Tab-separated table of C-alpha atoms and ligand atoms in Angstrom:
chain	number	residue	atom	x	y	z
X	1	UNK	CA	125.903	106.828	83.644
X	2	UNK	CA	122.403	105.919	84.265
X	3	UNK	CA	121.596	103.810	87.450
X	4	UNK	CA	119.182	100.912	86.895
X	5	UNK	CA	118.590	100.274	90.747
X	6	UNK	CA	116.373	96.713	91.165
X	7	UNK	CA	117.472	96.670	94.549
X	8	UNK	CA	113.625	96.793	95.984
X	9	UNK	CA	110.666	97.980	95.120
X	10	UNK	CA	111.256	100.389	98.257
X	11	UNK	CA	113.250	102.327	96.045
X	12	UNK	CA	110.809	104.004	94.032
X	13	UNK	CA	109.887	107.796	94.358
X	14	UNK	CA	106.893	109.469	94.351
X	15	UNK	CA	105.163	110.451	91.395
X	16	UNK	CA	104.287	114.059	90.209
X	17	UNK	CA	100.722	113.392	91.034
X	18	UNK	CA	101.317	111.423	94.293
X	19	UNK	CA	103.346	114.521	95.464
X	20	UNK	CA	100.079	116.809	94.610
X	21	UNK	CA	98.610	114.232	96.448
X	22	UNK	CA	100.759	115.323	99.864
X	23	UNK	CA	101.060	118.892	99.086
X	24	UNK	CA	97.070	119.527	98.589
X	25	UNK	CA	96.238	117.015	102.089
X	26	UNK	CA	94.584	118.192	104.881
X	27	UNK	CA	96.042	117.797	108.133
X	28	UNK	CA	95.652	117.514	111.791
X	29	UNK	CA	97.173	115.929	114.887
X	30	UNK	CA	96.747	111.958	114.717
X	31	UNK	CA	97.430	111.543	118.269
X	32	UNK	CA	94.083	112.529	118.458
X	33	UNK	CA	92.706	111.348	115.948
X	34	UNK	CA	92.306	114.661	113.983
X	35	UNK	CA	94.075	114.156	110.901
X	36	UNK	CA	91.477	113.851	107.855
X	37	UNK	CA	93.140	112.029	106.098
X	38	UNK	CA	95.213	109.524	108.104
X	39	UNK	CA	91.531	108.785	108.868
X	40	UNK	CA	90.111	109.040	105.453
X	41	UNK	CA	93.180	106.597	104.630
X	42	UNK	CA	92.696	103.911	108.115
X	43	UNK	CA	89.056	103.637	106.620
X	44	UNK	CA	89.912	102.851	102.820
X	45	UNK	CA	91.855	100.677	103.720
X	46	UNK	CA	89.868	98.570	106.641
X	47	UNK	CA	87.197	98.221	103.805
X	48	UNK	CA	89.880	96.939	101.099
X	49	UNK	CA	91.452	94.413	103.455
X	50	UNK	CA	87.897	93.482	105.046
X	51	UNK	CA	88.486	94.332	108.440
X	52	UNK	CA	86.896	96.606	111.088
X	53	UNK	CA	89.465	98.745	111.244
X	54	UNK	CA	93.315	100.103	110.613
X	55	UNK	CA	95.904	101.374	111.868
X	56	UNK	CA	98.625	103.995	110.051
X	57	UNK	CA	101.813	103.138	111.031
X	58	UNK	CA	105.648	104.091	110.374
X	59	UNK	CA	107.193	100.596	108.487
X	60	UNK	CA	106.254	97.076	107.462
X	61	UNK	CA	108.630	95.963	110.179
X	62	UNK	CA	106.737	98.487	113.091
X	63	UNK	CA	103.281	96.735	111.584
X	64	UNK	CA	104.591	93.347	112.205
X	65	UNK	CA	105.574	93.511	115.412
X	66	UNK	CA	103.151	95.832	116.600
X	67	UNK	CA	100.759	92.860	115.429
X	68	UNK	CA	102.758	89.955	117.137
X	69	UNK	CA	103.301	92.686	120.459
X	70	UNK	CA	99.263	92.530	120.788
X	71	UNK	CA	98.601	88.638	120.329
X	72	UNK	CA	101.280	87.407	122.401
X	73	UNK	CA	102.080	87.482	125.868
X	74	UNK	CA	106.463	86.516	126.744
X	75	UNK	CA	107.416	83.217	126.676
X	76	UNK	CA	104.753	82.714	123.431
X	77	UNK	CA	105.886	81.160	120.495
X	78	UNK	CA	105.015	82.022	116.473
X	79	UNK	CA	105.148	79.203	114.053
X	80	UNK	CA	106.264	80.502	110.971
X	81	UNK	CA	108.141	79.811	107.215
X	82	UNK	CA	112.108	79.348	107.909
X	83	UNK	CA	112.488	81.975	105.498
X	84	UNK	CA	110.168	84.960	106.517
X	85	UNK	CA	110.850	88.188	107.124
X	86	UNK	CA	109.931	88.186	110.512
X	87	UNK	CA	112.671	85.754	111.601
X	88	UNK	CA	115.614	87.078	109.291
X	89	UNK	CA	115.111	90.583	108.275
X	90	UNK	CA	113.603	92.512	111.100
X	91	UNK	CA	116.567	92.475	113.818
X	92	UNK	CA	115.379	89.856	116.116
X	93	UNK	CA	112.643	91.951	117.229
X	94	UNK	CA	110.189	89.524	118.003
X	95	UNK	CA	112.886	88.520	121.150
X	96	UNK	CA	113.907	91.761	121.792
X	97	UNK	CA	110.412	93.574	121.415
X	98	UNK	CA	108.131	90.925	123.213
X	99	UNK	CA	109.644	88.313	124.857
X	100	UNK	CA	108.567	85.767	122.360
X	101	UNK	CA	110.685	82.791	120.032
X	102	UNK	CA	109.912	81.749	116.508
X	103	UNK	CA	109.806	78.178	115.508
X	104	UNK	CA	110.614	78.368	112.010
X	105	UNK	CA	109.141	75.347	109.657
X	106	UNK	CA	110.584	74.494	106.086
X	107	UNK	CA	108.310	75.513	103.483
X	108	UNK	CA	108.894	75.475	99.660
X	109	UNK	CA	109.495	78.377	98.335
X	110	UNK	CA	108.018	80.077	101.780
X	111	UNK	CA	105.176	78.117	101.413
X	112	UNK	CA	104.674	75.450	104.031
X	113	UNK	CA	100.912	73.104	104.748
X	114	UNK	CA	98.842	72.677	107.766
X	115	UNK	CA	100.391	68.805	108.041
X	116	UNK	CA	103.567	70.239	108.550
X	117	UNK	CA	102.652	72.977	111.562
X	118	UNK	CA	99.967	70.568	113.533
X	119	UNK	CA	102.629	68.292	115.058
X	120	UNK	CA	104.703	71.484	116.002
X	121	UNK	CA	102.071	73.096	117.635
X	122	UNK	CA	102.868	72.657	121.657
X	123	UNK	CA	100.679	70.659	124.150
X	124	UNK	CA	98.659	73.342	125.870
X	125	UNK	CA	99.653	71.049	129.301
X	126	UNK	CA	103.729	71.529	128.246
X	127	UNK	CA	103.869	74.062	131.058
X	128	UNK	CA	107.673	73.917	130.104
X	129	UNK	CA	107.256	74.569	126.722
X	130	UNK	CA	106.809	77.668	125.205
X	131	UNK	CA	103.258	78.614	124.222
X	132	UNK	CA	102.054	78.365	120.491
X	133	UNK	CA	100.252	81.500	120.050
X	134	UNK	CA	100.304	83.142	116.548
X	135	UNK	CA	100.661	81.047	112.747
X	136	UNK	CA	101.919	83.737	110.623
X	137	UNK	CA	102.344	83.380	106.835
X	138	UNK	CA	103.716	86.101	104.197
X	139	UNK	CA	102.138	86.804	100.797
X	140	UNK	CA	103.563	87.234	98.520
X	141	UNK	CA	106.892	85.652	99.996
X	142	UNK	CA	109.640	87.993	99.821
X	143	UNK	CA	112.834	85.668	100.519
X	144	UNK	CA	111.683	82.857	98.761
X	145	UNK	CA	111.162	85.429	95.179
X	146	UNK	CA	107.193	86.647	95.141
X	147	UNK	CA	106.048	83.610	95.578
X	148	UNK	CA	102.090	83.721	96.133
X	149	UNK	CA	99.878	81.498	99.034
X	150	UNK	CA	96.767	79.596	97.255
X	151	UNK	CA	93.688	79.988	99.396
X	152	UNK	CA	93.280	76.176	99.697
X	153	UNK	CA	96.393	76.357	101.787
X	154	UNK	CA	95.624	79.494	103.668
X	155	UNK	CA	92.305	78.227	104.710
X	156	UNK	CA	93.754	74.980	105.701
X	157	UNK	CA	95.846	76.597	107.921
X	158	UNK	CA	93.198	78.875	109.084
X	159	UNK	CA	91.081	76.172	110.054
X	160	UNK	CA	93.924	74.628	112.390
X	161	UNK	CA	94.320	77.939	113.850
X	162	UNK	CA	90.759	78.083	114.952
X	163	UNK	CA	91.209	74.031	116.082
X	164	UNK	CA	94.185	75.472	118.367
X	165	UNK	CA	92.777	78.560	119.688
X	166	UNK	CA	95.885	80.253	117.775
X	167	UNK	CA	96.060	83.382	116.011
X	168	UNK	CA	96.666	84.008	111.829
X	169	UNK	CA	98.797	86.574	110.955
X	170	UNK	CA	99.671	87.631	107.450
X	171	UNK	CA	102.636	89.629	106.426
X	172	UNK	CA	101.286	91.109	103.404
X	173	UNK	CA	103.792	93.570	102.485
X	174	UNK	CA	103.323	92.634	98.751
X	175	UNK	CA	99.687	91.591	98.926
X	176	UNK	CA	98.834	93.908	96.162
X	177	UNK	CA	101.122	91.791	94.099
X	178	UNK	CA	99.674	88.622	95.498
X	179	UNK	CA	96.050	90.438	94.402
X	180	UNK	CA	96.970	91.523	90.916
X	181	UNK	CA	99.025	88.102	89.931
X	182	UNK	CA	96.176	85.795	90.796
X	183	UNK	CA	93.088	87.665	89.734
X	184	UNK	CA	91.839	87.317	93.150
X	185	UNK	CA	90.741	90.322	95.121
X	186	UNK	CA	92.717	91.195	98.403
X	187	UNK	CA	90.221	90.689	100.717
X	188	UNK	CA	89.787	87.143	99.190
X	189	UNK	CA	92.931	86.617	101.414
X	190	UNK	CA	93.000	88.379	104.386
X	191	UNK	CA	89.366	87.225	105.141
X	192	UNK	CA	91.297	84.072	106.324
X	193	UNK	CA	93.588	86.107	109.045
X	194	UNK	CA	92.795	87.920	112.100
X	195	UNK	CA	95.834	90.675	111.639
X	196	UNK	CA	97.129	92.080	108.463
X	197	UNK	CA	100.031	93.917	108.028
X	198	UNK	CA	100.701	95.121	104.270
X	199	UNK	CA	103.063	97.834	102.705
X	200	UNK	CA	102.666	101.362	101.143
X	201	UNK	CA	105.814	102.015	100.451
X	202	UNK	CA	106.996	98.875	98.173
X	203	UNK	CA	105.311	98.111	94.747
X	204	UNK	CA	102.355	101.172	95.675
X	205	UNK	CA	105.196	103.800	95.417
X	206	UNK	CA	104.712	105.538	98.370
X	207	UNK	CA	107.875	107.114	100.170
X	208	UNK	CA	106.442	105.556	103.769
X	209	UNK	CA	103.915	103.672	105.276
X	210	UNK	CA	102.546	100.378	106.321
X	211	UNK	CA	98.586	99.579	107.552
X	212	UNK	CA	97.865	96.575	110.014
X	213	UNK	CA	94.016	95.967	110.403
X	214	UNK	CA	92.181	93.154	112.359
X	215	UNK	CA	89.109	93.512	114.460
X	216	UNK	CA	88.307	97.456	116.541
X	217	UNK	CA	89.799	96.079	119.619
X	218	UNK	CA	92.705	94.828	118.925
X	219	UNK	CA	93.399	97.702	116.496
X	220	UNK	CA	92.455	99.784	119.343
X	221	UNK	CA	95.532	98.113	121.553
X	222	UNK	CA	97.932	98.534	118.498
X	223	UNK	CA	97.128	102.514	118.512
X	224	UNK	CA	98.472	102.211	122.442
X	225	UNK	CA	101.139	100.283	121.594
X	226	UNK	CA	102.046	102.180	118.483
X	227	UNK	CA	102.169	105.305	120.578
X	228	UNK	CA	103.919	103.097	123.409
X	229	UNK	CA	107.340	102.638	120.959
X	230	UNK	CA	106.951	106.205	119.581
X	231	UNK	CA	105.089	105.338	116.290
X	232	UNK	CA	102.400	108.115	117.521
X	233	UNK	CA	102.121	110.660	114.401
X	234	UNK	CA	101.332	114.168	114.455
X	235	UNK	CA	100.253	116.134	111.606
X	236	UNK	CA	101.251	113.276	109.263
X	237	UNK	CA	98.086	113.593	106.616
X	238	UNK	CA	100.840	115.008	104.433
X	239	UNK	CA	102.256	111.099	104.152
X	240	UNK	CA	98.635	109.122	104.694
X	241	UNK	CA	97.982	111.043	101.156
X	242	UNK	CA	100.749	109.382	99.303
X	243	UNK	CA	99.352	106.066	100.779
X	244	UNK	CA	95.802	106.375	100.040
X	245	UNK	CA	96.721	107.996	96.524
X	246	UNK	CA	98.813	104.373	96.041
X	247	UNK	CA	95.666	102.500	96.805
X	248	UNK	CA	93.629	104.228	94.575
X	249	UNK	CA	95.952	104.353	91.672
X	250	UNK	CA	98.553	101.959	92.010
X	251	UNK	CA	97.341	98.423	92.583
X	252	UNK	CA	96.505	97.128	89.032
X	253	UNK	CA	99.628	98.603	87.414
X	254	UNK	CA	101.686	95.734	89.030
X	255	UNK	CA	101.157	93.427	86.385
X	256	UNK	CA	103.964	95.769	84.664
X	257	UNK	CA	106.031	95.085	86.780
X	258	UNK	CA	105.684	91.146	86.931
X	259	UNK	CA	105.602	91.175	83.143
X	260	UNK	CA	109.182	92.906	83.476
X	261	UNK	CA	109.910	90.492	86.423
X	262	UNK	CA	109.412	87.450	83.593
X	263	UNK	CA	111.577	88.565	80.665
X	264	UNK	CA	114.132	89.419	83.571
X	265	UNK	CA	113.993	86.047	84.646
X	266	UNK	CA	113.235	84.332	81.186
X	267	UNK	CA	116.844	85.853	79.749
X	268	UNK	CA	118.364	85.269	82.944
X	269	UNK	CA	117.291	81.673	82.599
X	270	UNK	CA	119.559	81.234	79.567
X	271	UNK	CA	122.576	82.302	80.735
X	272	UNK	CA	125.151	79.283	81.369
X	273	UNK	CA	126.287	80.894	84.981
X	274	UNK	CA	122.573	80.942	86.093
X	275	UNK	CA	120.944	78.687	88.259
X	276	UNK	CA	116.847	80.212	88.353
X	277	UNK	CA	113.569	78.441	89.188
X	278	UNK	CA	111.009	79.981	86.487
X	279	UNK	CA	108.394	78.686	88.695
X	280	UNK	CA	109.045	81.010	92.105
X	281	UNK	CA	108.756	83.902	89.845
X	282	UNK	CA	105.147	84.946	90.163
X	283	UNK	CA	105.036	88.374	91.034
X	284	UNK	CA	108.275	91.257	90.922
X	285	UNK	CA	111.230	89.434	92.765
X	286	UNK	CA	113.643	87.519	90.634
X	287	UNK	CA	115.856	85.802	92.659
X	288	UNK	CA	118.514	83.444	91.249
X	289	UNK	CA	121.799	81.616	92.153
X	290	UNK	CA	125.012	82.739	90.073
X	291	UNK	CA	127.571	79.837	89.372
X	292	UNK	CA	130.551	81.539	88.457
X	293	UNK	CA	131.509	84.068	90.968
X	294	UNK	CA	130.166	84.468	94.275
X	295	UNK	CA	127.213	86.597	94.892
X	296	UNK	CA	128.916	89.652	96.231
X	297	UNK	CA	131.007	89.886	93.505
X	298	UNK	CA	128.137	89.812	90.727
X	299	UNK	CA	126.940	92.672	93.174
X	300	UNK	CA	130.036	94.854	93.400
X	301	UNK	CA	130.217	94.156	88.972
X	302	UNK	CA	126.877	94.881	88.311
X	303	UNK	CA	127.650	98.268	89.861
X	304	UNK	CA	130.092	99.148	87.634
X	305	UNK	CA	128.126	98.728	84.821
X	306	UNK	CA	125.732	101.257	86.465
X	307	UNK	CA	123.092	98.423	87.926
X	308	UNK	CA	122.078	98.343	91.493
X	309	UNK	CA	120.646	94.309	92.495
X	310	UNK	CA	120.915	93.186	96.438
X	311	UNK	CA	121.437	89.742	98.143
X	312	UNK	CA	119.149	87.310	98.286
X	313	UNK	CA	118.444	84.198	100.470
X	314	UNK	CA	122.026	82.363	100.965
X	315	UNK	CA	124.117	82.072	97.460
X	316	UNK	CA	121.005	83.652	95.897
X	317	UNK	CA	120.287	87.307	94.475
X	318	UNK	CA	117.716	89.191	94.115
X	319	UNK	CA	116.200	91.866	91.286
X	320	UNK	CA	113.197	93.317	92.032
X	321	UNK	CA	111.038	95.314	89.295
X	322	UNK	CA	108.784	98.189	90.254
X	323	UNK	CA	107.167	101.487	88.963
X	324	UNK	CA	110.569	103.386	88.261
X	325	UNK	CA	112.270	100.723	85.679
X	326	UNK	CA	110.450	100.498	82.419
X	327	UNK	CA	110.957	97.647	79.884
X	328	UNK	CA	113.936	99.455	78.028
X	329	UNK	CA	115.988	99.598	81.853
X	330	UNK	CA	115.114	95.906	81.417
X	331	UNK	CA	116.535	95.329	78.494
X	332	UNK	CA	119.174	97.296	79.696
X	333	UNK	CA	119.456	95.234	82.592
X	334	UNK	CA	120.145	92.021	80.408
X	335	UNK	CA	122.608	92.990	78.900
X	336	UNK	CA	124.470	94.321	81.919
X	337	UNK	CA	123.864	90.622	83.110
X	338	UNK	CA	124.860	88.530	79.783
X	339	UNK	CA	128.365	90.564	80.235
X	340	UNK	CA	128.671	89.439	83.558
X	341	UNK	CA	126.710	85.861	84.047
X	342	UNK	CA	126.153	84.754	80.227
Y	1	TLP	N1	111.470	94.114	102.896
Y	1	TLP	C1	112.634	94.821	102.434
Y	1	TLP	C2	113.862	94.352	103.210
Y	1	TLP	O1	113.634	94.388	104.572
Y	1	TLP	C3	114.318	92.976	102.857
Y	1	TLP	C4	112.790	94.604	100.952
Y	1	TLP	O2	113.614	95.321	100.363
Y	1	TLP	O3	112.117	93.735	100.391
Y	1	TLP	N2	107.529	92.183	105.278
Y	1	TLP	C5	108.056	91.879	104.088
Y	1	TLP	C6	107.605	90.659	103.381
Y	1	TLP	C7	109.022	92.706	103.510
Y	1	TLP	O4	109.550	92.373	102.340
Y	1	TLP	C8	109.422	93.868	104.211
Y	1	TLP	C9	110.498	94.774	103.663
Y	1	TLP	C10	108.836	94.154	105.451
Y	1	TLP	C11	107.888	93.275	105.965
Y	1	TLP	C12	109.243	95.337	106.296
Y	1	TLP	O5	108.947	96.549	105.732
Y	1	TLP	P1	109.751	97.883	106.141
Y	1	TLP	O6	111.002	97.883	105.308
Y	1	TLP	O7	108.808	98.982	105.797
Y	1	TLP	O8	110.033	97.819	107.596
């Protein structure tokens, strides 16, 4: 039976011509700073995001906190959407990695407004309070389906970060996506953030990777820390390849896979059993409520029928198109669903 696996877009494998990519790169040791082209790849991508420099390093999760490790000191606090990935899907790290609390605010559909985070930001004279330190946003929004951050809002919040003296962090795992869907370039976003940490290995179809990039300093304090929590990479050019080949080549075929993402989600829409919001799908992430069976079941069914989808946020799901499911393994998909949910 063929396997139609929309669990992520982490799943996909590299390509014949990405794997040239790695087999042809030139290597040295990265500790030092010798590796072509984990260097050829820090500098393409500094210039794509805008920044002074970047930083090659293991996961989206590592880049994250990495990023939050350098801006914070313990007892600081990040104000951040209730849904992000930093406060449910990367294992409490922020506590257990730096000493520092999230104060989650309610956004819709991960997307929250400067109103909402200046009354929560604490009284620098609280000396009993935590510390605001960091805002960090995530474009697109994973959680809350692919949802995508309009500047306006960005540089609203932007500009209260500079009132407070606070930091701007994006999580722009899927900023590509973010990029392609709005016709905006990427930099046209992360010109508003001091730290950027963004994702090789999702939508790009890279087997590993994630870049951070801010300013030569503090990228030069990630590189310690990175090396601190064993992140340092030796002759790992052979990876950097796959990234820098995704850059180059992979970017502007996304819109695939949010076309795919919107007859997904436009069939899934008539189905009686289906509760979706059309609207939060923008990018690849379909996420939707089932009504007749509880999510785990539609899981552990869809299975059967030979189709791999994951949980979503609570009572949701979540299908997630990417380079290695064509339109047909849509279709495909459908009808797998119309048996189950229709
Ligand atoms: N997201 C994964 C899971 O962890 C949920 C996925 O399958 O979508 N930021 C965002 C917005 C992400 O979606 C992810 C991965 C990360 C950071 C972390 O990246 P990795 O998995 O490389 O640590």
């Amino acid at each position: 039976m063929q396997v139609i696996d929309l669990r992520s877009d982490t799943v996909t494998k590299p390509s014949e011509a990405m794997r040239k990519a790695m087999f042809d790169a030139e290597v040295g040791d990265d500790i030092y700073k010798e590796d072509p082209t984990v260097n050829k790849l820090e500098e393409y991508a500094a210039n794509l995001l805008g920044k002074e420099a970047a930083l090659f390093v293991p996961s989206g999760t590592m880049g994250n906190q990495l990023c939050l490790n350098v801006l914070t000191q313990p007892h600081d606090e990040v104000i951040c959407d209730i849904d992000s990935h930093i406060f449910h899907y990367e294992s409490g790290s922020p506590a257990a990695l730096s000493g520092i609390q999230i104060y989650p605010v309610i956004g819709k559909n991960g997307i929250f407004d400067a109103e909402q985070v200046e009354p929560v930001i604490r009284p620098t004279s609280a000396y009993y309070m935590a510390r605001t330190k960091v805002i960090e946003i995530e474009n697109t929004h994973n959680r809350a389906g692919g949802t995508i951050w309009s500047v306006d809002k960005i540089e609203a919040l932007s500009n209260l970060a500079k009132k407070y003296n606070l930091h701007f962090h994006l999580d722009g795992a899927r900023i590509w996506n973010a990029s392609v869907a709005s016709g905006l370039t990427v930099s046209d976003y992360t010109k508003y953030f001091g730290t950027v940490s963004c994702c090789l290995s999702k939508g790009l179809g890279a087997p590993i990777g994630s870049i951070i990039a801010g300013s030569k300093e503090f990228i030069t304090e990630a590189y310690r820390k990175r090396k601190a929590w064993g992140g340092g990479m030796r002759q790992v050019g052979v990876i950097a390849a796959a990234g820098l080949y995704a850059l180059k080549n992979n970017i502007e075929r996304l819109t695939d896979d949010h076309e795919n993402a919107h007859v997904l989600a436009k069939s899934l829409n008539e189905f009686e059993n289906v509760d979706i919001d059309l609207e939060s799908v923008q990018t690849n992430i379909v996420s939707f409520k089932p009504l007749n069976k509880s999510p785990e079941q539609i899981i552990a069914e869809c299975k059967e029928n030979g189709l791999l989808i994951g949980a979503g946020n609570v009572g949701y799901l979540r299908a997630v198109t990417h380079m290695d499911v064509n339109t047909d393994n849509i279709n495909s998909a459908v009808e797998i669903f119309k048996k189950i949910l229709g």
